[in-house]
Amino acid sequence: MLTLTALAPLCAYAAPGDLDPSFGNGGKVVTNFFGSSDEANAVALQPDGKIVVVGENGTDFLVARYNADGSLDSSFGTGGRVTTDFGAEDVAQAVAIQPDGKIIVVGYTINGSSGDFALARYNPNGSLDSGFGGSGKLVTDFGGYDLAYAVALQPDGKLIAGGLSTTPSNLGDFALVRYNPNGTLDLSFGVAGLQRTSFGAVEVIDALVLQPDGKILAAGATATVSLSDANFALVRYNSNGTLDSGFGLGGGVTTDFGGFDEAVDIKLQADGKIVAAGYSGGAGGTLGNFALARYTSSGGLDTSFGTGGKVTTDFGSFDGAGSLIIQPDGKIIAAGATGTTTNADFALVRYNLDGSLDTSFGTGGKRTTDFGRIDASRDAVLQPDGKMVLVGTSYNSSATDGDFVLARYLGDSGLPQPGWWWNPDQSGRGFSIEVRGNNLFMAGYLYADDGRATWLVSGGPMTNVSTYSGPLLAFGNGQTLTGQYKSNTPTGSAGTITLQFSDASHGTLTWPGGTMPIERFPFGSGSPSFQPESGWWWNEAESGRGFAIEVQGNNLFMAGYMYDSSGNPIWYVSPGGMTSPTLYQGSWLQFANGQTLTGAYKAPSQPPTNVGAVALQFTSTTTATLTLPDGRQIPLTRFLF
């Protein structure tokens, strides 16, 4: 389509997982604040696109704010950074942005054998907010060794901190604390504001997520007293801090990957399922892999994900995920590190909905980034434009010197959703649209002046996250439906097309035929047990023709863009129900005498011509076998542009 390969030179080949060259230096930022041990542990994105990163400078909380281009925001604190001293060794581990722009930072302060929760709230300019804890900061001591690693904000302004707390009889329990908006303990929660949960060994909360119904999910690990073995541990609490008996076994779930396993982040999917990510390896992190588990809303492992609800990913050395992102399309990104104690890099992986690697991302679904030292990502955030920001630390060989490091990667903007689009007032013609990275590729199927079905294509870089403009091109003299391969040729331009997307499923199209609204074409409902990727597919050995394929619910809609025996561009469609979750069997249909590019609306003639049988057997979410009307079978894969 544009030959499929003829389109390639028009695109910049920017793809999901590539570093974003508009951020910092080639997609990377390195910040040395104090010339010693600066460590970044968490990130949050402000509504204005500024990026807040928190960690430590070796002794104090360290909070930095960056502009959207990766430069330090000089309007924040001193030169873009703020330090806060609690009087001992202070480490910030989590951050959240309030609706009023104030910044909540949670961590701990350690003095010898004593550790306490430490919290600070900052005004948007970086000054401490005296309305929180009396001075903008507070310390909470539960009588043991208390460390906070996670934070969640409630809609009512209360905040929840999670971590661990020791007792004389236990080396660590899940510790969940709720504070009022002014920083005082919320005495209606748990016991005097604190809820402890023990699995009978050593436990820690590493991540929190608030459900829409107000229930609180906590994820971390439960380990043996000797710390020789550990498992993922999840607990769900009611809004008052009591255990939710409808989750797992009495409110808790543990998951064993067969090694030393710890869940470091947790996220909710739109369908209510729960994804946890971390690592599985030897005690002390000697060997390991990325480890992910997906759970049903009641806490059972979701067997449609990976193997029995679990997935591990190996980069070839010690690998561990430190954060999770759920994209609007449901794909899952896990970010962390891969390497050894002397050489490590940022690592990220993107998974399809079923837990398989998304091969359209990076290299085979994986991406690593080297800052030249021992580099580890600790947290990640998704921007509204689909780009991903990872933050972490780059250490020297002895780990005595660390710098804040950030990397931003291109993603899928979510504008538009890939698949079929139309103007509901002009049925009979429509558009196959997909965006990958910064590039859009689309085809419009319509009718020529003589009534025959024809198509036009356009492709290239997006103007911005929601706008595309480019030439509308025609091709001819290529391969027919059942003919042998024949290279096509460009036959000219029909003008310019502009697409302006207002959200993921609505937009405005302007082309030689005028300006009209377009929207996603719905033809099925529900969640299929198998979901192939929507968008452009092709046979790599037969460039010049291609197929737009989408499955919604139990229904498939497919178009083939190719040429007739006279060399004219022609399209065929095949809509219908799936024969099985991975098999479609139907007919190619040919329409005629519908609306032209510039003509008034005209419905195509009915009924369409049945061109022949078609079968499509999916072998994975990105590969399939297409059976043509003459019985010949050709392999199809996703077209990556």
XYZ file of C-alpha atoms in Angstrom:
641
model
C 0.000 0.000 0.000
C 1.886 2.852 -1.052
C 3.279 -0.511 -2.158
C 3.515 -1.199 1.467
C 7.292 -0.801 1.061
C 6.957 2.310 -1.093
C 5.547 4.028 1.959
C 8.660 3.246 3.964
C 10.861 6.075 2.610
C 8.192 8.600 3.610
C 8.333 7.499 7.238
C 11.076 8.417 9.665
C 11.201 4.859 11.004
C 10.609 6.197 14.485
C 8.999 3.274 16.263
C 7.618 2.463 19.697
C 10.553 1.889 22.027
C 12.921 4.286 20.252
C 14.471 7.055 22.315
C 12.718 10.397 21.824
C 15.276 12.766 20.240
C 13.325 15.829 21.439
C 14.109 14.969 25.073
C 17.448 15.900 26.634
C 20.427 14.676 24.630
C 19.128 12.116 22.154
C 16.387 11.004 24.519
C 18.499 10.877 27.683
C 19.143 13.233 30.615
C 21.913 12.928 33.217
C 21.877 15.242 36.257
C 24.698 15.432 38.808
C 23.373 17.642 41.604
C 25.912 17.301 44.393
C 28.847 15.398 42.931
C 28.229 12.346 45.091
C 25.410 9.873 45.612
C 22.264 11.240 43.991
C 19.695 8.472 43.535
C 16.316 8.765 41.766
C 13.572 6.441 42.975
C 10.215 7.685 41.692
C 8.557 9.931 39.132
C 5.237 11.720 38.674
C 3.900 13.712 35.753
C 2.225 17.072 36.243
C -0.781 18.041 34.071
C 1.384 20.695 32.373
C 3.840 18.021 31.237
C 6.563 18.804 33.757
C 8.260 15.810 35.335
C 8.850 15.485 39.096
C 11.579 13.064 40.193
C 12.341 12.196 43.822
C 15.129 10.339 45.582
C 18.069 11.257 47.792
C 21.413 13.022 47.742
C 23.036 10.668 50.259
C 21.594 12.360 53.335
C 18.341 14.167 52.460
C 15.217 13.981 50.350
C 16.042 15.253 46.860
C 13.211 16.509 44.647
C 13.816 17.753 41.099
C 11.468 19.069 38.453
C 12.169 18.917 34.747
C 10.512 20.670 31.844
C 8.908 18.586 29.108
C 12.113 18.800 27.034
C 14.233 17.345 29.861
C 15.801 20.600 31.048
C 15.630 21.470 34.740
C 12.741 23.766 35.660
C 14.403 26.863 37.137
C 11.081 28.004 38.661
C 11.211 25.071 41.087
C 13.311 25.376 44.238
C 16.907 26.334 43.507
C 17.808 25.695 39.905
C 15.149 23.018 39.598
C 15.776 21.056 42.769
C 14.895 20.989 46.473
C 16.446 19.095 49.387
C 14.691 18.363 52.672
C 16.461 17.261 55.845
C 14.673 15.196 58.485
C 17.807 15.095 60.666
C 19.225 11.711 59.730
C 19.676 9.619 56.560
C 16.580 10.478 54.544
C 15.383 8.717 51.392
C 12.367 9.649 49.243
C 10.769 6.570 47.673
C 7.433 7.702 46.206
C 5.732 10.812 44.849
C 2.212 11.915 43.934
C 0.767 15.142 42.540
C -2.355 16.532 44.201
C -5.119 18.084 42.056
C -4.083 21.524 43.364
C -0.530 20.996 42.098
C 1.053 20.340 45.477
C 3.585 17.517 45.580
C 3.479 14.703 48.146
C 6.751 12.843 48.762
C 6.967 9.724 50.930
C 9.979 7.810 52.200
C 11.845 7.239 55.423
C 14.436 8.619 57.771
C 17.009 6.298 59.384
C 19.023 7.028 62.508
C 21.143 4.057 63.495
C 18.841 1.134 64.248
C 15.701 3.257 64.105
C 13.701 4.023 60.991
C 10.519 6.052 60.627
C 8.067 6.992 57.902
C 8.934 10.449 56.531
C 6.574 12.599 54.463
C 6.814 16.060 52.946
C 4.423 18.232 50.966
C 5.659 20.944 48.648
C 3.942 23.879 47.032
C 4.148 24.010 43.220
C 7.227 26.263 43.470
C 9.098 23.738 45.630
C 8.677 25.436 48.994
C 7.450 23.321 51.894
C 3.703 23.580 52.538
C 3.251 24.675 56.153
C -0.330 23.399 56.062
C 1.019 19.863 56.148
C 2.415 18.594 59.433
C 2.885 22.155 60.686
C 6.103 22.730 58.735
C 5.557 20.881 55.487
C 7.109 17.654 56.724
C 6.392 14.988 59.314
C 7.795 11.782 60.785
C 5.713 8.821 61.973
C 7.205 6.305 64.416
C 5.371 3.052 65.064
C 7.887 1.850 67.614
C 9.939 -0.349 65.329
C 11.965 -0.063 62.149
C 9.458 1.622 59.849
C 10.132 2.292 56.159
C 7.678 3.749 53.601
C 8.006 2.844 49.910
C 4.635 3.710 48.355
C 1.921 6.367 48.311
C -1.631 6.687 46.983
C -3.932 9.715 47.014
C -7.633 9.378 47.739
C -10.210 11.621 46.019
C -11.077 13.163 49.410
C -7.506 14.414 49.851
C -6.420 11.766 52.335
C -3.202 9.973 51.520
C -2.075 6.418 52.118
C 1.528 5.383 52.688
C 2.720 1.798 52.581
C 5.900 -0.001 53.544
C 7.077 -2.198 56.393
C 7.122 -2.019 60.160
C 8.965 -4.353 62.506
C 7.711 -5.632 65.823
C 9.517 -7.499 68.609
C 8.121 -10.748 67.207
C 8.439 -10.033 63.483
C 11.165 -8.680 61.225
C 8.606 -6.912 59.081
C 4.883 -6.637 58.401
C 2.931 -4.957 55.649
C 2.407 -1.472 57.093
C -0.389 0.707 55.725
C -0.989 4.185 57.122
C -3.605 6.802 56.262
C -3.182 10.506 56.842
C -5.663 13.341 56.760
C -5.005 16.150 54.256
C -3.235 18.172 56.974
C -0.839 15.330 57.775
C -2.432 14.065 60.981
C -3.090 10.348 61.290
C -6.585 9.273 60.264
C -7.706 7.500 63.419
C -10.684 5.916 61.622
C -8.293 3.764 59.618
C -6.947 0.481 60.992
C -5.705 0.881 64.553
C -5.054 4.571 65.220
C -4.243 5.114 61.543
C -2.056 2.018 61.026
C -2.911 -1.394 59.635
C -0.364 -4.200 59.922
C -0.628 -7.423 57.937
C 1.577 -10.456 58.450
C 1.916 -13.597 56.358
C 3.916 -15.157 59.191
C 7.380 -14.200 57.988
C 8.976 -10.974 56.662
C 6.759 -8.727 54.539
C 7.049 -5.386 52.773
C 4.716 -3.204 50.703
C 6.422 -1.846 47.585
C 3.428 -0.459 45.680
C -0.124 0.738 46.195
C -3.082 1.327 43.915
C -6.497 2.698 44.788
C -9.475 0.979 43.180
C -12.428 3.033 41.883
C -14.582 1.591 44.697
C -12.168 2.932 47.324
C -10.546 -0.380 48.162
C -6.765 -0.377 48.482
C -4.452 -2.865 46.789
C -0.973 -3.354 48.204
C 1.773 -5.388 46.540
C 5.193 -6.485 47.693
C 6.747 -9.652 49.031
C 6.630 -12.164 51.823
C 9.994 -13.738 52.626
C 11.397 -16.340 54.958
C 13.144 -15.088 58.087
C 16.487 -16.117 56.573
C 15.593 -14.164 53.384
C 16.468 -17.258 51.338
C 13.088 -17.360 49.594
C 10.281 -14.915 48.835
C 7.016 -14.751 46.908
C 4.841 -12.043 45.417
C 2.354 -10.881 48.042
C -0.848 -8.918 47.394
C -3.376 -7.716 49.948
C -6.632 -5.866 49.392
C -8.071 -3.658 52.100
C -11.486 -2.149 52.533
C -11.626 1.630 52.697
C -11.457 1.528 56.520
C -8.278 -0.568 56.528
C -9.820 -3.946 57.277
C -8.903 -6.898 55.095
C -11.222 -7.559 52.151
C -12.274 -11.173 52.652
C -13.504 -11.323 49.039
C -9.944 -11.139 47.748
C -7.766 -14.240 47.642
C -7.626 -16.121 50.919
C -8.942 -13.843 53.632
C -7.743 -10.747 51.798
C -4.302 -11.868 50.668
C -2.629 -13.686 47.772
C 0.895 -15.043 47.347
C 2.460 -16.156 44.068
C 5.577 -18.283 43.696
C 7.700 -18.079 40.530
C 10.170 -20.622 41.901
C 12.850 -18.236 43.102
C 13.259 -15.177 45.285
C 10.229 -13.267 44.008
C 9.163 -9.713 44.801
C 6.361 -7.599 43.331
C 7.630 -4.032 43.006
C 4.701 -2.389 41.210
C 0.997 -2.984 40.706
C -1.544 -1.532 38.290
C -5.239 -1.946 37.509
C -6.498 -2.731 34.026
C -9.657 -1.087 32.703
C -11.489 -4.427 33.062
C -10.628 -4.647 36.766
C -7.880 -7.227 36.419
C -4.697 -6.635 38.408
C -1.143 -6.749 37.063
C 1.873 -7.022 39.359
C 5.495 -6.844 38.224
C 8.886 -7.326 39.805
C 11.570 -9.946 39.627
C 12.203 -13.619 40.214
C 15.705 -14.808 41.000
C 18.196 -15.812 43.637
C 18.246 -14.384 47.129
C 19.960 -11.021 47.178
C 19.379 -10.494 43.455
C 22.155 -12.781 42.190
C 20.187 -14.026 39.188
C 16.775 -13.029 37.977
C 14.187 -12.278 35.345
C 11.388 -9.801 34.891
C 8.343 -11.403 36.508
C 4.704 -10.446 35.928
C 1.463 -11.922 37.179
C -2.093 -11.019 36.299
C -4.970 -11.619 38.669
C -8.731 -11.550 38.377
C -10.546 -8.945 40.443
C -11.087 -11.582 43.139
C -7.391 -12.440 43.400
C -7.131 -15.626 41.352
C -4.412 -15.934 38.737
C -5.735 -15.054 35.274
C -4.943 -18.126 33.181
C -5.414 -16.193 29.902
C -2.165 -14.374 30.691
C 1.154 -16.058 29.999
C 1.411 -19.523 31.511
C -1.138 -19.980 34.253
C -1.277 -16.241 34.869
C 2.494 -15.685 35.054
C 5.176 -14.404 32.680
C 8.953 -14.180 33.051
C 11.305 -12.395 30.650
C 15.054 -12.936 30.491
C 17.525 -10.408 29.071
C 20.415 -12.795 29.691
C 21.765 -11.555 33.016
C 20.250 -10.225 36.240
C 16.982 -8.626 35.219
C 14.305 -7.030 37.329
C 11.265 -4.834 36.740
C 10.825 -1.791 38.941
C 7.667 -0.289 37.462
C 4.591 -0.955 35.350
C 2.586 0.968 32.769
C -0.782 -0.086 31.363
C -1.381 1.587 28.009
C -4.885 2.702 26.963
C -4.970 -0.190 24.465
C -4.270 -2.653 27.283
C -0.668 -3.425 26.390
C 1.645 -3.714 29.386
C 5.071 -2.125 29.774
C 7.483 -3.255 32.479
C 10.618 -1.202 33.103
C 13.668 -1.912 35.211
C 17.259 -2.991 34.694
C 19.392 -5.717 33.185
C 23.048 -6.429 33.845
C 25.499 -7.237 36.599
C 26.859 -5.481 39.666
C 29.519 -3.867 37.464
C 27.563 -3.111 34.285
C 23.812 -2.617 33.950
C 21.379 -0.780 31.680
C 17.821 0.465 31.700
C 15.524 -2.271 30.407
C 11.921 -2.209 29.301
C 9.555 -4.743 27.788
C 6.148 -4.393 26.171
C 3.644 -7.230 26.343
C 0.463 -7.934 24.433
C -2.767 -8.467 26.322
C -2.105 -12.212 26.578
C 1.374 -11.726 28.057
C 3.295 -12.460 24.868
C 6.077 -10.090 23.845
C 4.939 -7.259 21.582
C 7.412 -7.586 18.732
C 6.448 -4.167 17.333
C 8.209 -2.603 20.323
C 11.978 -2.175 20.416
C 13.731 -5.366 19.331
C 11.439 -8.341 19.747
C 9.501 -6.537 22.459
C 12.535 -5.450 24.490
C 14.651 -2.318 24.741
C 17.783 -1.441 26.729
C 19.466 1.934 27.238
C 23.049 2.456 28.364
C 24.169 5.617 30.162
C 27.739 4.288 30.308
C 27.838 3.164 33.933
C 25.756 0.919 36.200
C 22.289 2.086 35.227
C 19.010 1.024 36.824
C 15.504 2.344 36.217
C 13.340 2.548 39.316
C 10.112 4.082 38.042
C 8.252 5.007 34.866
C 5.324 7.158 33.804
C 3.186 7.315 30.662
C 2.587 10.703 29.061
C -0.781 11.506 27.421
C 0.949 11.428 24.011
C 2.002 7.815 24.568
C 5.644 8.566 25.311
C 7.215 6.871 28.321
C 9.598 8.474 30.816
C 11.888 6.198 32.829
C 13.875 7.478 35.795
C 16.634 5.910 37.817
C 20.266 6.163 38.779
C 23.586 5.776 37.005
C 26.334 4.631 39.395
C 30.094 4.467 39.102
C 31.803 1.064 39.330
C 32.002 1.176 43.124
C 28.448 2.545 43.500
C 29.807 5.436 45.564
C 28.692 8.066 43.065
C 25.262 8.285 41.490
C 23.434 10.638 39.156
C 19.767 11.131 38.374
C 19.122 9.740 34.884
C 15.989 9.973 32.756
C 15.112 8.497 29.372
C 12.067 9.151 27.233
C 10.843 6.672 24.651
C 8.411 6.942 21.802
C 5.214 5.007 22.238
C 1.799 4.719 20.689
C -0.042 7.992 21.079
C -3.446 6.319 21.317
C -4.615 8.849 18.725
C -6.086 7.238 16.780
C -7.010 3.720 17.761
C -5.831 1.360 15.012
C -8.468 -0.204 12.820
C -11.574 0.811 10.907
C -12.936 4.374 10.712
C -15.908 5.866 8.877
C -18.411 8.682 8.578
C -21.690 7.085 9.763
C -23.618 9.317 7.348
C -21.646 7.958 4.387
C -21.665 4.172 4.676
C -20.082 2.238 1.864
C -16.675 3.831 2.105
C -14.246 4.091 4.999
C -10.679 4.254 6.195
C -8.037 1.892 7.574
C -5.882 3.938 9.964
C -2.914 3.054 12.164
C -0.241 5.056 13.982
C 3.066 3.466 14.974
C 5.453 5.625 16.930
C 5.338 8.985 15.167
C 4.145 7.628 11.809
C 0.655 7.234 10.375
C -0.391 4.944 7.536
C -3.923 5.000 6.158
C -5.976 3.926 3.168
C -9.350 5.175 2.025
C -11.594 2.739 0.201
C -14.134 4.364 -2.125
C -15.217 4.342 -5.796
C -13.924 5.682 -9.100
C -16.025 7.810 -11.449
C -16.869 4.698 -13.495
C -18.259 2.954 -10.386
C -15.477 0.453 -9.737
C -14.040 0.059 -6.246
C -10.733 1.872 -5.787
C -8.442 3.060 -3.022
C -5.987 5.832 -2.133
C -3.257 5.853 0.509
C -1.210 8.257 2.579
C 1.547 7.813 5.106
C 4.325 9.611 6.921
C 5.242 11.409 10.151
C 2.538 12.942 12.334
C 2.615 16.743 12.490
C 1.954 16.458 16.229
C 0.339 13.954 18.552
C -3.151 14.506 17.098
C -2.595 15.794 13.541
C -1.444 14.278 10.264
C -1.126 15.915 6.853
C 0.288 14.353 3.702
C -0.221 13.547 0.030
C -3.067 11.273 -1.047
C -1.478 8.841 -3.488
C -2.652 6.319 -6.074
C -0.948 3.145 -7.319
C -1.621 0.677 -10.089
C -0.458 -2.338 -12.081
C 0.279 -4.554 -9.088
C -0.675 -8.015 -7.879
C -4.213 -9.371 -8.232
C -6.047 -11.411 -5.603
C -4.924 -14.818 -6.895
C -2.190 -13.809 -9.340
C 1.548 -14.159 -9.046
C 3.569 -11.393 -7.469
C 3.887 -8.253 -9.572
C 5.417 -4.991 -8.401
C 3.099 -1.986 -8.530
C 3.815 1.549 -9.746
C 2.742 4.995 -8.500
C 0.161 6.639 -10.759
C -0.113 10.100 -9.216
C -1.479 12.223 -6.396
C -5.143 12.968 -5.767
C -4.345 15.913 -3.501
C -3.680 16.337 0.201
C -5.328 14.734 3.205
C -5.360 16.113 6.760
C -6.506 14.159 9.811
C -7.205 15.928 13.103
C -8.020 13.575 15.993
C -9.967 14.939 18.957
C -9.651 11.707 20.918
C -8.804 8.062 20.301
C -12.050 7.346 18.443
C -13.110 10.654 16.833
C -11.564 12.995 14.323
C -11.997 15.271 11.329
C -10.813 14.421 7.811
C -10.101 17.046 5.156
C -9.315 15.964 1.590
C -10.285 16.908 -1.978
C -13.830 15.755 -1.215
C -14.213 18.297 1.593
C -14.182 18.138 5.379
C -16.136 15.563 7.346
C -16.225 13.962 10.788
C -14.922 10.425 11.138
C -15.075 7.986 14.015
C -14.224 4.420 14.891
C -16.411 1.866 13.118
C -18.049 -0.470 15.671
C -18.932 -3.940 14.437
C -18.540 -6.147 17.526
C -18.630 -6.044 21.321
C -17.100 -7.914 24.212
C -13.598 -9.184 24.885
C -12.505 -12.118 22.699
C -10.455 -14.902 24.244
C -7.877 -14.293 21.498
C -7.138 -10.765 20.267
C -4.868 -10.345 17.227
C -3.304 -6.944 16.728
C -5.438 -4.476 14.794
C -3.978 -2.673 11.811
C -1.933 -3.417 8.721
C -0.839 -6.930 7.737
C 1.095 -8.171 4.698
C 3.090 -10.945 3.099
C 6.667 -9.656 3.123
C 7.379 -11.432 -0.179
C 4.469 -9.653 -1.906
C 4.888 -5.934 -1.268
C 2.415 -3.695 -3.029
C -0.720 -5.218 -1.590
C -1.830 -5.557 1.992
C -4.646 -6.264 4.392
C -6.319 -4.219 7.107
C -7.552 -6.566 9.832
C -9.453 -5.978 13.048
C -11.343 -8.233 15.464
C -14.027 -6.785 17.731
C -15.679 -9.250 20.080
C -16.381 -12.357 17.995
C -16.424 -10.492 14.677
C -13.691 -9.861 12.118
C -13.592 -7.155 9.467
C -10.860 -7.427 6.849
C -10.077 -5.586 3.634
C -7.590 -6.513 0.956
C -6.034 -3.679 -1.028
C -4.646 -4.869 -4.379
C -5.254 -4.650 -8.178
C -7.615 -6.053 -10.804
C -6.569 -7.786 -14.010
C -6.448 -4.439 -15.829
C -4.016 -2.992 -13.291
C -6.566 -0.780 -11.533
C -6.461 -0.547 -7.728
C -9.306 -2.547 -6.184
C -10.413 -3.554 -2.704
C -12.335 -6.511 -1.355
C -13.817 -6.875 2.111
C -14.734 -9.830 4.289
C -16.821 -9.235 7.412
C -18.262 -11.916 9.665
C -18.120 -13.959 12.836
C -15.040 -15.895 13.883
C -15.294 -19.651 13.290
C -13.136 -20.215 16.381
C -11.063 -17.843 18.532
C -8.158 -18.074 16.044
C -9.898 -19.008 12.759
C -12.002 -16.927 10.404
C -13.801 -18.395 7.383
C -15.836 -16.226 5.043
C -16.045 -14.712 1.573
C -14.354 -11.855 -0.262
C -17.000 -9.313 -1.317
C -16.665 -6.683 -4.039
C -18.798 -3.527 -3.951
C -19.393 -1.046 -6.776
C -21.092 2.224 -7.785
C -20.713 4.012 -4.452
C -19.451 7.438 -3.438
C -16.476 8.910 -5.286
C -13.717 11.061 -3.816
C -15.403 14.391 -4.579
C -18.981 13.335 -5.344
C -22.137 13.576 -3.286
C -23.050 10.661 -1.062
C -24.205 7.603 -2.944
C -24.711 4.164 -1.436
C -22.965 1.317 -3.273
C -25.056 -1.046 -5.332
C -26.455 -4.098 -3.602
C -25.848 -6.956 -3.328
C -22.065 -7.127 -3.571
C -20.302 -9.640 -5.781
C -18.962 -12.753 -4.028
C -15.387 -13.022 -5.323
C -14.516 -16.264 -3.534
C -13.805 -17.936 -0.221
C -11.256 -16.715 2.295
C -9.841 -18.259 5.458
C -7.564 -16.616 7.995
C -5.830 -18.786 10.604
C -4.044 -16.784 13.286
C -0.925 -18.479 14.631
C -0.154 -15.651 17.087
C -1.289 -12.095 17.708
C 1.055 -10.927 14.913
C 1.180 -13.862 12.456
C -1.421 -15.696 10.392
C -1.982 -17.847 7.310
C -4.341 -16.524 4.624
C -6.064 -18.963 2.268
C -6.977 -17.374 -1.081
C -9.970 -18.325 -3.281
C -7.766 -20.601 -5.416
C -6.643 -22.529 -2.317
C -3.165 -21.029 -2.227
C -1.942 -20.181 1.269
C 0.298 -17.228 2.076
C 1.863 -16.211 5.396
C 0.850 -12.848 6.852
C 2.642 -10.804 9.490
C 2.045 -7.377 10.958
C 3.372 -4.600 8.719
C 5.842 -2.566 10.809
C 6.354 0.925 9.477
